[in-house]
Short mmCIF file of C-alpha atoms in Angstrom, two decimals:
data_model
loop_
_atom_site.label_atom_id
_atom_site.label_comp_id
_atom_site.label_asym_id
_atom_site.label_seq_id
_atom_site.Cartn_x
_atom_site.Cartn_y
_atom_site.Cartn_z
CA MET A 13 -0.31 -0.31 -0.05
CA GLU A 14 2.75 2.55 0.57
CA GLY A 15 3.77 2.19 -2.86
CA ASN A 16 0.37 3.28 -4.11
CA GLU A 17 0.19 6.94 -4.34
CA LEU A 18 -3.84 7.49 -3.93
CA PHE A 19 -3.72 4.85 -1.03
CA ARG A 20 -1.01 7.14 0.74
CA LEU A 21 -3.07 9.82 0.29
CA THR A 22 -6.24 8.41 0.63
CA ARG A 23 -4.70 6.61 4.19
CA LEU A 24 -3.21 10.17 4.92
CA ARG A 25 -7.04 11.83 4.33
CA LEU A 26 -8.41 9.22 6.29
CA ALA A 27 -5.84 9.53 9.35
CA ALA A 28 -6.21 13.27 9.24
CA TRP A 29 -9.62 13.34 9.56
CA TYR A 30 -9.66 10.71 12.61
CA ALA A 31 -7.21 13.13 14.44
CA LEU A 32 -9.28 15.89 13.98
CA VAL A 33 -12.58 14.24 15.07
CA MET A 34 -10.78 12.71 18.59
CA GLY A 35 -8.74 15.49 18.93
CA CYS A 36 -12.22 17.43 18.52
CA ILE A 37 -13.85 14.99 20.59
CA MET A 38 -10.59 15.38 23.37
CA GLY A 39 -10.86 18.86 23.18
CA ALA A 40 -14.59 19.35 24.58
CA SER A 41 -14.17 16.23 26.76
CA GLY A 42 -11.69 18.29 28.65
CA LEU A 43 -13.33 21.48 28.44
CA GLY A 44 -15.79 19.64 30.08
CA VAL A 45 -13.87 18.13 32.80
CA TYR A 46 -12.25 21.39 33.52
CA HIS A 47 -15.72 23.10 34.12
CA VAL A 48 -17.06 20.31 36.37
CA VAL A 49 -14.12 19.86 38.29
CA ALA A 50 -14.23 24.12 38.20
CA HIS A 51 -18.10 24.16 39.27
CA ALA A 52 -17.53 21.82 42.08
CA TYR A 53 -14.82 23.08 43.69
CA ARG A 54 -16.85 26.64 44.05
CA GLU A 55 -20.46 24.14 44.76
CA THR A 56 -17.99 22.87 47.89
CA ILE A 57 -16.44 26.30 49.18
CA ASP A 58 -20.84 28.00 48.57
CA LYS A 59 -21.68 24.99 51.25
CA GLY A 60 -18.16 25.54 53.94
CA LEU A 61 -19.39 29.43 53.49
CA GLU A 62 -22.52 29.33 53.97
CA SER A 63 -22.83 26.68 56.45
CA VAL A 64 -19.44 29.29 58.53
CA ALA A 65 -21.87 32.13 58.10
CA ASN A 66 -24.75 30.53 59.84
CA ALA A 67 -22.95 29.06 62.57
CA LEU A 68 -21.70 32.22 62.85
CA HIS A 69 -25.06 33.95 62.80
CA ASN A 70 -26.75 31.81 65.05
CA SER A 71 -24.24 32.60 67.56
CA ILE A 72 -23.99 36.63 67.85
CA GLU A 73 -27.71 37.59 67.05
CA PRO A 74 -29.17 36.13 70.28
CA ALA A 75 -26.79 38.03 71.92
CA LEU A 76 -28.34 41.23 69.92
CA GLN A 77 -31.43 40.52 72.04
CA GLN A 78 -29.72 41.84 75.16
CA PRO A 79 -30.39 45.99 75.71
CA LYS A 80 -27.12 46.17 73.65
CA ASN A 81 -25.68 47.68 70.88
CA LEU A 82 -23.38 45.93 67.98
CA GLN A 83 -20.01 47.70 69.92
CA GLN A 84 -21.16 46.36 73.36
CA LEU A 85 -21.16 43.04 71.22
CA ALA A 86 -17.95 43.66 69.90
CA LYS A 87 -16.08 44.73 73.53
CA GLN A 88 -18.24 41.91 74.74
CA LEU A 89 -16.45 39.90 72.59
CA SER A 90 -12.62 41.18 73.24
CA LEU A 91 -12.85 43.01 69.71
CA GLU A 92 -11.38 46.26 69.09
CA LEU A 93 -14.07 48.81 67.39
CA CYS A 94 -12.84 50.18 64.09
CA VAL A 95 -12.75 53.53 64.01
CA THR A 96 -11.55 53.38 60.14
CA GLN A 97 -11.20 49.90 58.15
CA ALA A 98 -7.62 50.51 58.63
CA ASP A 99 -8.31 50.00 62.19
CA CYS A 100 -9.77 46.86 61.79
CA LEU A 101 -6.94 44.60 63.16
CA THR A 102 -6.70 40.94 63.07
CA GLN A 103 -7.95 39.58 66.16
CA THR A 104 -7.45 36.61 68.67
CA GLY A 105 -10.64 36.26 70.29
CA VAL A 106 -13.96 34.76 70.57
CA ILE A 107 -15.20 35.15 67.35
CA LYS A 108 -11.67 33.96 65.51
CA ASN A 109 -12.08 30.87 67.66
CA GLN A 110 -15.48 30.63 66.42
CA ILE A 111 -14.58 30.86 62.80
CA ALA A 112 -11.75 28.23 63.09
CA GLN A 113 -14.34 25.77 64.62
CA ALA A 114 -16.70 26.41 62.73
CA ALA A 115 -14.49 26.24 59.61
CA GLY A 116 -11.54 24.25 60.52
CA THR A 117 -9.19 25.96 58.10
CA VAL A 118 -7.31 30.06 58.62
CA ASN A 119 -9.10 31.00 54.76
CA TYR A 120 -11.88 32.45 56.29
CA TYR A 121 -12.42 36.05 57.96
CA MET A 122 -15.51 37.66 59.07
CA ARG A 123 -16.38 41.79 59.33
CA LEU A 124 -19.28 43.33 61.59
CA LEU A 125 -20.98 46.30 60.20
CA ASN A 126 -22.83 48.58 61.73
CA ARG A 127 -26.42 49.06 59.59
CA SER A 128 -25.13 51.87 57.29
CA GLY A 129 -22.70 49.51 55.71
CA GLN A 130 -19.52 50.94 58.26
CA PRO A 131 -17.44 48.45 59.50
CA ILE A 132 -16.81 47.69 63.44
CA ALA A 133 -14.72 44.67 63.95
CA LEU A 134 -12.35 42.14 61.73
CA ALA A 135 -11.49 38.54 62.49
CA GLY A 136 -10.08 35.36 60.96
CA ILE A 137 -7.01 36.07 57.83
CA HIS A 138 -4.82 39.17 57.45
CA LEU A 139 -7.28 41.26 54.51
CA GLU A 140 -4.87 43.60 52.90
CA GLU A 141 -7.18 46.48 52.62
CA LEU A 142 -10.03 44.49 51.44
CA PRO A 143 -12.95 47.17 49.96
CA LEU A 144 -16.12 47.65 51.23
CA THR A 145 -18.82 45.90 49.75
CA SER A 146 -22.56 46.66 49.84
CA PRO A 147 -24.15 44.80 52.65
CA THR A 148 -27.70 44.40 50.76
CA LYS A 149 -26.14 42.01 48.31
CA HIS A 150 -25.90 38.32 49.97
CA TRP A 151 -23.43 36.79 47.81
CA GLN A 152 -20.47 38.66 46.63
CA MET A 153 -16.86 38.17 44.84
CA PRO A 154 -14.63 41.28 46.01
CA GLN A 155 -10.59 41.72 45.25
CA ASP A 156 -7.77 43.19 46.75
CA ARG A 157 -5.08 44.67 45.83
CA SER A 158 -2.56 41.77 45.32
CA GLY A 159 -5.23 40.65 42.96
CA ILE A 160 -6.33 37.83 45.15
CA HIS A 161 -10.19 37.01 44.71
CA TYR A 162 -12.59 36.18 47.80
CA HIS A 163 -15.79 34.81 47.95
CA GLN A 164 -18.70 36.70 50.48
CA ILE A 165 -21.77 35.95 52.02
CA THR A 166 -23.58 38.66 53.99
CA LEU A 167 -26.37 38.20 56.07
CA PRO A 168 -28.48 40.55 58.47
CA LEU A 169 -28.28 40.82 62.66
CA TYR A 170 -31.71 41.68 63.75
CA THR A 171 -32.62 43.23 67.12
CA GLN A 172 -36.21 43.12 68.00
CA ASN A 173 -37.26 42.72 64.26
CA GLN A 174 -35.25 45.54 62.85
CA VAL A 175 -31.54 45.37 60.89
CA SER A 176 -29.17 46.08 63.93
CA GLY A 177 -26.37 45.43 61.39
CA TYR A 178 -24.61 42.97 59.17
CA ILE A 179 -21.97 39.57 58.98
CA GLN A 180 -19.86 39.21 56.74
CA VAL A 181 -18.22 36.18 56.29
CA GLY A 182 -15.44 35.24 53.27
CA ARG A 183 -13.28 32.97 52.08
CA SER A 184 -9.72 33.30 50.05
CA LEU A 185 -10.61 32.05 46.81
CA LYS A 186 -6.41 32.06 45.79
CA ASP A 187 -6.38 28.04 47.02
CA LEU A 188 -8.79 27.27 44.46
CA ASP A 189 -7.04 29.90 41.95
CA GLU A 190 -4.06 27.87 42.14
CA HIS A 191 -5.76 24.57 41.52
CA LEU A 192 -7.75 25.34 38.61
CA ALA A 193 -4.25 26.97 36.91
CA ALA A 194 -2.78 24.12 37.57
CA LEU A 195 -5.77 21.74 35.81
CA ARG A 196 -5.39 24.75 33.20
CA LEU A 197 -1.52 23.92 32.71
CA THR A 198 -2.03 20.18 32.55
CA LEU A 199 -4.99 20.32 29.64
CA LEU A 200 -2.90 22.73 28.10
CA LEU A 201 0.56 20.41 27.94
CA GLY A 202 -1.29 17.32 28.11
CA CYS A 203 -3.33 18.74 24.57
CA PRO A 204 -0.59 18.17 22.85
CA ILE A 205 1.18 15.34 23.56
CA ILE A 206 -2.84 12.97 23.52
CA MET A 207 -2.90 14.88 19.76
CA ILE A 208 0.29 13.61 18.80
CA PHE A 209 -0.57 9.98 19.92
CA ILE A 210 -3.53 10.53 18.32
CA ALA A 211 -1.90 10.75 15.02
CA ILE A 212 -0.18 8.07 15.35
CA CYS A 213 -2.75 6.00 16.00
CA SER A 214 -5.42 7.22 13.93
CA TRP A 215 -2.35 6.39 11.20
CA TRP A 216 -2.29 2.88 12.13
CA LEU A 217 -5.74 2.39 12.01
CA ALA A 218 -6.19 4.07 8.92
CA GLY A 219 -4.14 1.92 7.71
CA LEU A 220 -5.42 -1.44 8.81
CA ALA A 221 -9.33 -0.07 7.35
CA MET A 222 -7.59 0.52 3.88
CA GLN A 223 -6.14 -2.98 4.02
CA PRO A 224 -8.96 -5.08 3.04
CA VAL A 225 -9.97 -1.69 0.39
CA TYR A 226 -5.91 -2.16 -0.84
CA ARG A 227 -6.86 -6.62 -1.28
CA SER A 228 -9.97 -5.93 -3.11
CA TYR A 229 -8.26 -2.97 -5.20
CA LYS A 230 -5.40 -5.06 -6.18
CA GLN A 231 -7.71 -8.57 -6.97
CA MET A 232 -9.47 -6.10 -9.49
CA GLU A 233 -6.23 -4.48 -10.64
CA GLN A 234 -5.62 -8.07 -11.51
CA PHE A 235 -9.26 -9.15 -12.46
CA THR A 236 -8.82 -6.66 -15.04
CA ALA A 237 -5.86 -8.08 -16.46
CA ASP A 238 -6.92 -11.79 -16.38
CA ALA A 239 -10.27 -10.71 -18.25
CA ALA A 240 -8.10 -8.69 -21.23
CA HIS A 241 -6.13 -11.08 -21.71
CA GLU A 242 -8.64 -13.48 -21.80
CA PHE A 243 -10.46 -11.64 -24.35
CA ARG A 244 -7.13 -10.98 -25.87
CA THR A 245 -7.22 -14.77 -27.37
CA PRO A 246 -10.77 -15.34 -29.10
CA LEU A 247 -10.17 -11.41 -30.42
CA ALA A 248 -6.63 -12.37 -31.97
CA ALA A 249 -7.86 -15.57 -33.68
CA MET A 250 -10.95 -13.84 -34.69
CA HIS A 251 -9.03 -10.91 -36.38
CA SER A 252 -6.50 -13.18 -38.09
CA THR A 253 -9.25 -15.50 -39.23
CA ILE A 254 -11.19 -12.18 -40.80
CA ASP A 255 -7.48 -11.50 -42.11
CA ALA A 256 -7.51 -14.47 -43.91
CA ALA A 257 -11.11 -14.11 -45.16
CA PHE A 258 -10.18 -11.00 -46.65
CA ARG A 259 -6.77 -12.49 -48.26
CA LEU A 260 -8.63 -15.37 -49.55
CA HIS A 261 -11.48 -13.03 -50.70
CA GLY A 262 -8.57 -11.33 -53.12
CA GLN A 263 -6.41 -13.65 -54.26
CA ALA A 264 -9.36 -16.42 -55.65
CA GLY A 265 -7.21 -19.78 -55.86
CA SER A 266 -4.33 -18.74 -54.24
CA GLU A 267 -3.21 -21.36 -51.58
CA SER A 268 -4.83 -19.01 -48.10
CA GLY A 269 -4.26 -21.36 -45.55
CA PHE A 270 -8.40 -22.50 -44.95
CA GLN A 271 -10.11 -24.97 -47.63
CA SER A 272 -13.33 -22.75 -47.89
CA PRO A 273 -14.87 -19.88 -46.68
CA SER A 274 -17.00 -21.84 -44.27
CA GLY A 275 -13.84 -23.02 -42.57
CA ILE A 276 -13.56 -19.39 -41.50
CA LEU A 277 -16.71 -19.03 -40.55
CA GLN A 278 -16.22 -22.52 -38.61
CA VAL A 279 -13.66 -20.76 -36.51
CA LEU A 280 -15.08 -17.27 -36.26
CA LYS A 281 -18.34 -19.08 -34.73
CA ARG A 282 -16.02 -21.23 -32.38
CA GLN A 283 -14.36 -18.09 -31.27
CA ASN A 284 -17.57 -15.92 -30.77
CA VAL A 285 -19.08 -18.69 -28.57
CA ARG A 286 -16.14 -18.44 -26.48
CA LEU A 287 -16.15 -15.01 -26.11
CA SER A 288 -19.65 -14.99 -25.23
CA GLN A 289 -19.06 -17.92 -22.59
CA LEU A 290 -16.60 -15.73 -21.33
CA VAL A 291 -18.69 -12.37 -21.12
CA GLY A 292 -21.53 -14.47 -19.74
CA ASP A 293 -19.52 -15.83 -17.29
CA LEU A 294 -18.22 -12.35 -16.18
CA LEU A 295 -21.84 -11.20 -16.19
CA LEU A 296 -23.08 -14.17 -13.28
CA LEU A 297 -19.95 -13.37 -11.22
CA ALA A 298 -21.03 -9.79 -11.04
CA ARG A 299 -24.57 -10.62 -10.66
CA LEU A 300 -23.74 -13.14 -7.49
CA ASP A 301 -21.43 -10.90 -6.38
CA GLN A 302 -24.39 -8.12 -6.02
CA GLN A 303 -26.83 -10.25 -5.59
CA GLN A 304 -28.57 -9.08 -8.26
CA GLN A 305 -29.27 -12.51 -9.56
CA ARG A 306 -33.13 -12.40 -9.66
CA VAL A 307 -34.12 -16.31 -10.24
CA GLU A 308 -37.39 -18.10 -9.50
CA TYR A 309 -36.28 -20.76 -6.47
CA HIS A 310 -38.44 -24.18 -5.93
CA SER A 311 -37.64 -27.85 -5.37
CA CYS A 312 -34.95 -29.16 -6.30
CA CYS A 313 -34.34 -33.06 -6.06
CA LEU A 314 -29.85 -33.01 -6.34
CA ASN A 315 -30.23 -37.14 -6.77
CA ASP A 316 -31.71 -36.38 -10.06
CA LEU A 317 -30.08 -33.43 -10.92
CA ILE A 318 -26.48 -35.29 -10.04
CA SER A 319 -27.81 -38.84 -12.18
CA ASP A 320 -28.95 -36.24 -15.28
CA LEU A 321 -25.24 -34.91 -14.95
CA VAL A 322 -23.15 -38.31 -15.45
CA GLU A 323 -25.17 -39.36 -17.81
CA GLU A 324 -24.65 -35.89 -20.19
CA LEU A 325 -20.74 -36.03 -19.12
CA ALA A 326 -20.44 -39.37 -19.85
CA PHE A 327 -19.18 -38.85 -23.27
CA LEU A 328 -16.98 -36.28 -22.12
CA ALA A 329 -15.33 -38.47 -19.76
CA VAL A 330 -15.32 -41.14 -22.35
CA GLU A 331 -13.32 -38.99 -25.19
CA ALA A 332 -10.36 -38.15 -21.81
CA GLU A 333 -10.88 -42.08 -20.82
CA VAL A 334 -11.63 -41.72 -18.32
CA LYS A 335 -14.42 -43.46 -15.50
CA LEU A 336 -17.00 -41.82 -14.61
CA ALA A 337 -19.01 -43.10 -11.65
CA GLN A 338 -21.46 -41.91 -8.79
CA ILE A 339 -22.63 -43.12 -5.02
CA GLN A 340 -26.17 -41.63 -3.47
CA THR A 341 -27.66 -42.03 -0.89
CA PRO A 342 -30.88 -43.98 -1.06
CA GLU A 343 -33.08 -40.83 0.41
CA LYS A 344 -34.17 -37.79 -1.87
CA LEU A 345 -32.18 -34.59 -0.80
CA TYR A 346 -33.91 -31.66 -2.45
CA VAL A 347 -32.82 -27.86 -1.20
CA LEU A 348 -34.47 -24.67 -2.92
CA GLY A 349 -32.97 -23.03 -5.73
CA ASN A 350 -32.66 -22.42 -9.43
CA GLU A 351 -31.74 -26.08 -11.33
CA GLU A 352 -29.81 -23.93 -13.73
CA GLN A 353 -27.69 -22.56 -11.27
CA LEU A 354 -27.13 -26.41 -9.29
CA TYR A 355 -26.38 -28.08 -12.97
CA ARG A 356 -23.49 -25.24 -13.19
CA LEU A 357 -22.26 -25.73 -9.76
CA ILE A 358 -21.94 -29.43 -10.15
CA SER A 359 -21.01 -29.52 -14.12
CA ASN A 360 -18.09 -27.10 -13.49
CA LEU A 361 -16.37 -29.58 -10.52
CA ILE A 362 -17.39 -32.80 -12.60
CA VAL A 363 -15.72 -31.44 -16.20
CA ASN A 364 -12.62 -29.56 -14.08
CA ALA A 365 -12.25 -33.54 -12.48
CA ILE A 366 -12.40 -35.17 -15.81
CA GLN A 367 -9.75 -32.61 -17.24
CA ALA A 368 -7.56 -33.25 -14.14
CA THR A 369 -7.58 -36.98 -14.67
CA ALA A 370 -4.99 -38.86 -17.02
CA CYS A 371 -6.26 -41.72 -19.28
CA GLY A 372 -7.52 -44.86 -17.14
CA GLY A 373 -8.57 -42.49 -13.72
CA ASN A 374 -11.47 -42.07 -12.11
CA VAL A 375 -14.06 -39.41 -11.42
CA THR A 376 -16.44 -40.23 -8.78
CA VAL A 377 -19.64 -38.04 -7.34
CA PHE A 378 -21.31 -38.66 -4.13
CA LEU A 379 -24.30 -37.61 -2.76
CA GLU A 380 -25.07 -38.10 1.31
CA ARG A 381 -26.93 -36.08 3.86
CA SER A 382 -24.87 -34.59 6.76
CA GLU A 383 -27.56 -33.64 9.68
CA ARG A 384 -29.64 -30.47 7.98
CA TYR A 385 -27.18 -30.23 4.95
CA ALA A 386 -26.33 -31.84 1.45
CA LEU A 387 -22.96 -33.05 0.76
CA ILE A 388 -22.16 -33.36 -2.95
CA GLN A 389 -18.43 -34.79 -3.59
CA VAL A 390 -16.52 -34.84 -6.69
CA GLN A 391 -13.92 -37.50 -6.24
CA ASP A 392 -10.91 -38.00 -8.98
CA THR A 393 -7.35 -39.95 -9.20
CA GLY A 394 -6.17 -36.80 -11.10
CA ILE A 395 -2.89 -34.92 -11.11
CA GLY A 396 -4.08 -33.02 -7.78
CA ILE A 397 -3.27 -29.68 -6.58
CA ALA A 398 -0.59 -28.42 -4.47
CA ARG A 399 -0.80 -26.88 -1.17
CA GLU A 400 0.52 -23.59 -2.18
CA HIS A 401 -2.22 -23.13 -4.42
CA GLN A 402 -5.44 -24.76 -2.90
CA SER A 403 -6.03 -21.16 -0.85
CA ARG A 404 -6.26 -19.36 -5.06
CA ILE A 405 -7.78 -22.28 -6.41
CA PHE A 406 -11.02 -20.33 -6.32
CA ASP A 407 -9.14 -16.63 -7.57
CA ARG A 408 -11.08 -15.41 -10.40
CA PHE A 409 -8.79 -16.41 -13.49
CA TYR A 410 -6.11 -18.11 -11.33
CA ARG A 411 -5.17 -21.59 -13.47
CA VAL A 412 -2.71 -24.31 -11.71
CA ASN A 413 -1.78 -25.10 -14.82
CA LYS A 414 -2.20 -22.19 -17.06
CA ASP A 415 -0.36 -24.25 -20.76
CA ARG A 416 -3.48 -27.61 -19.66
CA SER A 417 -5.86 -24.82 -19.13
CA ARG A 418 -5.12 -22.97 -22.75
CA THR A 419 -5.45 -26.22 -24.10
CA SER A 420 -8.68 -27.48 -22.51
CA GLY A 421 -9.82 -23.84 -23.64
CA GLY A 422 -10.48 -23.19 -19.51
CA SER A 423 -10.92 -19.55 -18.50
CA GLY A 424 -10.06 -19.95 -15.08
CA LEU A 425 -13.77 -18.91 -14.01
CA GLY A 426 -15.39 -22.26 -13.11
CA LEU A 427 -14.05 -22.82 -9.28
CA ALA A 428 -15.11 -19.04 -9.21
CA ILE A 429 -18.68 -19.81 -10.26
CA ALA A 430 -19.02 -22.88 -8.04
CA GLN A 431 -17.74 -20.85 -5.11
CA ALA A 432 -20.19 -18.31 -5.47
CA ILE A 433 -23.24 -19.89 -6.09
CA ALA A 434 -22.22 -22.19 -3.21
CA LYS A 435 -22.13 -18.97 -1.43
CA ALA A 436 -25.45 -17.63 -2.71
CA TYR A 437 -26.94 -20.69 -1.22
CA LYS A 438 -25.48 -20.21 1.94
CA GLY A 439 -23.52 -22.82 1.30
CA SER A 440 -19.76 -23.56 1.02
CA ILE A 441 -17.13 -25.67 -1.05
CA HIS A 442 -13.93 -26.64 -0.06
CA VAL A 443 -11.27 -28.61 -1.56
CA GLN A 444 -8.86 -31.27 -0.08
CA SER A 445 -6.12 -32.61 -2.31
CA GLN A 446 -2.75 -34.09 -2.61
CA GLN A 447 -0.40 -33.78 -5.18
CA GLY A 448 -0.03 -36.63 -7.68
CA LEU A 449 -2.78 -38.20 -5.59
CA GLY A 450 -6.47 -36.88 -6.76
CA SER A 451 -8.42 -34.19 -5.47
CA THR A 452 -11.37 -33.89 -3.29
CA PHE A 453 -14.04 -30.91 -3.85
CA THR A 454 -17.10 -31.09 -1.10
CA VAL A 455 -20.09 -28.79 -1.68
CA LYS A 456 -22.26 -28.18 1.33
CA LEU A 457 -25.91 -27.30 0.71
CA PRO A 458 -28.66 -26.57 3.15
CA LEU A 459 -31.62 -29.19 2.62
CA GLN A 460 -35.03 -27.30 1.86
CA PRO A 461 -37.06 -27.65 5.50
#
């Protein structure tokens, strides 16, 4: 396949398309995995943040039911009051301990705001001038000057059914951003490696996919060459015969190589018959291959068919000085099919066996039953078939002995037609042979239910 430019380019295109499709699928899958992981991270953070905020809210709000304000509560909780946001230093008092206990991590912070949204106290991680955000928004994502993102939840604090302030609980997203950045880097670096691996696999798979097509192409090339060679022989004979006819007509009375014009016509007729038979065989094979052979199937008795064939081909066996016999089961065996095709199948095997058997040899046709199948065996004592040829004798135009086939007029299509007909009947045909000891062709056909 490598030496054929057409198939090499086709394989390259097939591999490229396969790699492109697989690359798109892998890219979409990687993008989906990234979004799923990121969404899972955010869901986990939201749940954890909400849990911490609710725990702190439930701890602080009951204390506000006493007659006090947020400043008094902050003093009670050992938090310094904030004059400005810059004065809100990280504390180590009760609030921070509650955050650490609720969250189990130091990535959280808490801010107490008064009713106007001004900070009163801060606990948790150290914030580098994190801007104040609106207390009316439930979820927010602020960012400090160093570029670190935070996820924040705001809950109102009520005193006697009136809003007395707000509690803001937030979490740093630095670890999440680092994890997602590592995941993006892994996907970006892994994509080229995966694409190289996909390209190699695509080239290999394209080669495997192209092999049956390439074999069929080579068989078609061989078939075309053999068919052209077979057509050339009768056409050349007809051409030379016609030339001789012209010479005979132009040189009346001279020696032209033919006894009479009728001899020329006989040669033309014989070659025309040979050419017509060859075309008919090729057309039959094409229709059987494409399953376009529309014939009427009916019940056919193999016993009667084989008896008729042995009787009809007896003259051919007599001419070749070969003994032709049959051994059949007494049970009548019927198959559902076309009698003409079955006749062609069995006659091709018998004719080949007679032609392959030397003078004084035997050709025997057996018919027996094997469960739900009929077995037809054509056994000869001829020259046999070498092992290296047995796998190819059913190929079209393949001849083991080309010289003998030319003498007998065979085209190398007989066994190919027999195999095609057997397959059309959902049967099989195989050969057992040993060089110098003869051959046995066995046809297995399903019996009529």
